[in-house]
Amino acid sequence: MNRRIGIAIIVIGIGHTSLGLFRFHQEFGAMILEGLISTGTGEIRGWAFWFTFAGILMITLGITVRSIELQGVTIPRTLGWILLVGSIVGAGVFPVSGFWLMLVVSLFILIGRQAHDT
């Protein structure tokens, strides 16, 4: 699993983005019809944007981690700690969520043989 942490993060990000696009398709459709610019106002549209955008950020993080893995460089343990703390806080605020998946990923980084202190 140590050499597939990046792939796991990418898969989580794709799932998050896909769920956002599926769940908020009506909001995104209306925003597109309105021309997108300045259309993210309101609670639901804000949730739609940030939920979906968080998935894109996870994909970006996953690609970066995968690149590190493919170069044979160790994943910084600091990344594991940041993801662990963020996942614990997120799971505490939103217990029924995907934060638990990132918690598992953070543990793989922290206990993985490839992780190093930075």
Tab-separated table of C-alpha atoms in Angstrom:
chain	number	residue	atom	x	y	z
A	1	MET	CA	0.000	0.000	0.000
A	2	ASN	CA	2.886	2.375	0.633
A	3	ARG	CA	3.469	2.939	-3.065
A	4	ARG	CA	-0.216	3.499	-3.744
A	5	ILE	CA	-1.069	6.253	-1.294
A	6	GLY	CA	-1.189	8.797	-4.124
A	7	ILE	CA	-3.583	6.602	-6.083
A	8	ALA	CA	-5.812	6.244	-3.005
A	9	ILE	CA	-5.964	10.034	-2.611
A	10	ILE	CA	-6.725	10.460	-6.322
A	11	VAL	CA	-9.572	7.910	-6.093
A	12	ILE	CA	-11.007	9.680	-3.026
A	13	GLY	CA	-10.773	13.004	-4.879
A	14	ILE	CA	-12.475	11.617	-7.981
A	15	GLY	CA	-15.250	10.186	-5.796
A	16	HIS	CA	-15.643	13.497	-3.970
A	17	THR	CA	-15.762	15.513	-7.194
A	18	SER	CA	-18.153	13.057	-8.854
A	19	LEU	CA	-20.449	13.060	-5.832
A	20	GLY	CA	-20.414	16.867	-5.812
A	21	LEU	CA	-21.264	17.101	-9.494
A	22	PHE	CA	-24.000	14.494	-9.114
A	23	ARG	CA	-25.481	15.875	-5.894
A	24	PHE	CA	-25.375	19.510	-6.989
A	25	HIS	CA	-26.015	19.106	-10.719
A	26	GLN	CA	-29.037	21.412	-10.626
A	27	GLU	CA	-27.078	24.150	-8.880
A	28	PHE	CA	-24.169	23.826	-11.312
A	29	GLY	CA	-26.560	23.826	-14.273
A	30	ALA	CA	-28.172	27.043	-13.067
A	31	MET	CA	-24.764	28.611	-12.425
A	32	ILE	CA	-23.618	27.741	-15.959
A	33	LEU	CA	-26.814	29.176	-17.462
A	34	GLU	CA	-26.161	32.366	-15.482
A	35	GLY	CA	-22.624	32.621	-16.900
A	36	LEU	CA	-20.675	31.267	-13.852
A	37	ILE	CA	-19.129	34.611	-12.851
A	38	SER	CA	-20.404	35.665	-9.405
A	39	THR	CA	-22.949	32.830	-9.335
A	40	GLY	CA	-21.597	31.061	-6.234
A	41	THR	CA	-23.695	33.121	-3.865
A	42	GLY	CA	-26.054	31.523	-1.401
A	43	GLU	CA	-25.614	28.640	0.992
A	44	ILE	CA	-26.391	25.749	-1.359
A	45	ARG	CA	-24.276	27.063	-4.213
A	46	GLY	CA	-21.442	27.743	-1.790
A	47	TRP	CA	-21.637	24.173	-0.515
A	48	ALA	CA	-21.791	22.872	-4.089
A	49	PHE	CA	-18.698	24.769	-5.137
A	50	TRP	CA	-16.547	24.042	-2.089
A	51	PHE	CA	-17.570	20.394	-1.854
A	52	THR	CA	-16.695	19.793	-5.493
A	53	PHE	CA	-13.572	21.970	-5.432
A	54	ALA	CA	-12.269	20.048	-2.392
A	55	GLY	CA	-12.337	16.930	-4.557
A	56	ILE	CA	-10.262	18.685	-7.217
A	57	LEU	CA	-7.750	19.683	-4.534
A	58	MET	CA	-7.572	16.063	-3.341
A	59	ILE	CA	-6.889	14.911	-6.902
A	60	THR	CA	-4.090	17.483	-7.115
A	61	LEU	CA	-2.631	16.290	-3.805
A	62	GLY	CA	-2.898	12.678	-4.941
A	63	ILE	CA	-1.054	13.411	-8.189
A	64	THR	CA	1.700	15.129	-6.209
A	65	VAL	CA	2.008	12.241	-3.737
A	66	ARG	CA	2.000	9.727	-6.599
A	67	SER	CA	4.818	11.642	-8.278
A	68	ILE	CA	6.814	11.488	-5.039
A	69	GLU	CA	6.184	7.742	-4.817
A	70	LEU	CA	7.242	7.099	-8.414
A	71	GLN	CA	10.493	8.994	-7.857
A	72	GLY	CA	11.269	6.718	-4.927
A	73	VAL	CA	11.355	9.689	-2.573
A	74	THR	CA	9.820	9.228	0.845
A	75	ILE	CA	6.514	10.899	1.648
A	76	PRO	CA	7.019	13.580	4.304
A	77	ARG	CA	5.638	12.441	7.647
A	78	THR	CA	4.430	16.030	8.130
A	79	LEU	CA	1.873	15.431	5.378
A	80	GLY	CA	0.572	12.435	7.307
A	81	TRP	CA	0.218	14.492	10.490
A	82	ILE	CA	-1.573	17.343	8.697
A	83	LEU	CA	-3.997	14.911	7.047
A	84	LEU	CA	-4.505	13.089	10.362
A	85	VAL	CA	-5.379	16.232	12.319
A	86	GLY	CA	-7.541	17.576	9.488
A	87	SER	CA	-9.354	14.263	9.169
A	88	ILE	CA	-10.005	14.003	12.906
A	89	VAL	CA	-11.393	17.543	13.022
A	90	GLY	CA	-13.427	16.959	9.852
A	91	ALA	CA	-14.817	13.636	11.077
A	92	GLY	CA	-15.698	15.272	14.387
A	93	VAL	CA	-17.624	18.048	12.663
A	94	PHE	CA	-19.089	15.785	9.952
A	95	PRO	CA	-19.184	12.220	11.373
A	96	VAL	CA	-21.069	10.848	8.364
A	97	SER	CA	-18.557	11.847	5.709
A	98	GLY	CA	-15.514	10.790	3.745
A	99	PHE	CA	-13.099	12.256	6.284
A	100	TRP	CA	-12.668	8.729	7.610
A	101	LEU	CA	-11.106	7.700	4.296
A	102	MET	CA	-8.451	10.406	4.546
A	103	LEU	CA	-7.853	9.391	8.161
A	104	VAL	CA	-6.912	5.913	6.936
A	105	VAL	CA	-4.656	7.406	4.249
A	106	SER	CA	-2.926	9.588	6.846
A	107	LEU	CA	-2.238	6.527	8.995
A	108	PHE	CA	-0.717	4.713	6.018
A	109	ILE	CA	1.586	7.676	5.491
A	110	LEU	CA	2.562	7.789	9.175
A	111	ILE	CA	3.194	4.074	9.576
A	112	GLY	CA	4.589	3.523	6.096
A	113	ARG	CA	8.217	2.601	5.700
A	114	GLN	CA	8.616	5.324	3.081
A	115	ALA	CA	7.646	8.202	5.338
A	116	HIS	CA	10.325	10.470	6.774
A	117	ASP	CA	10.384	13.386	9.167
A	118	THR	CA	10.254	16.901	7.672
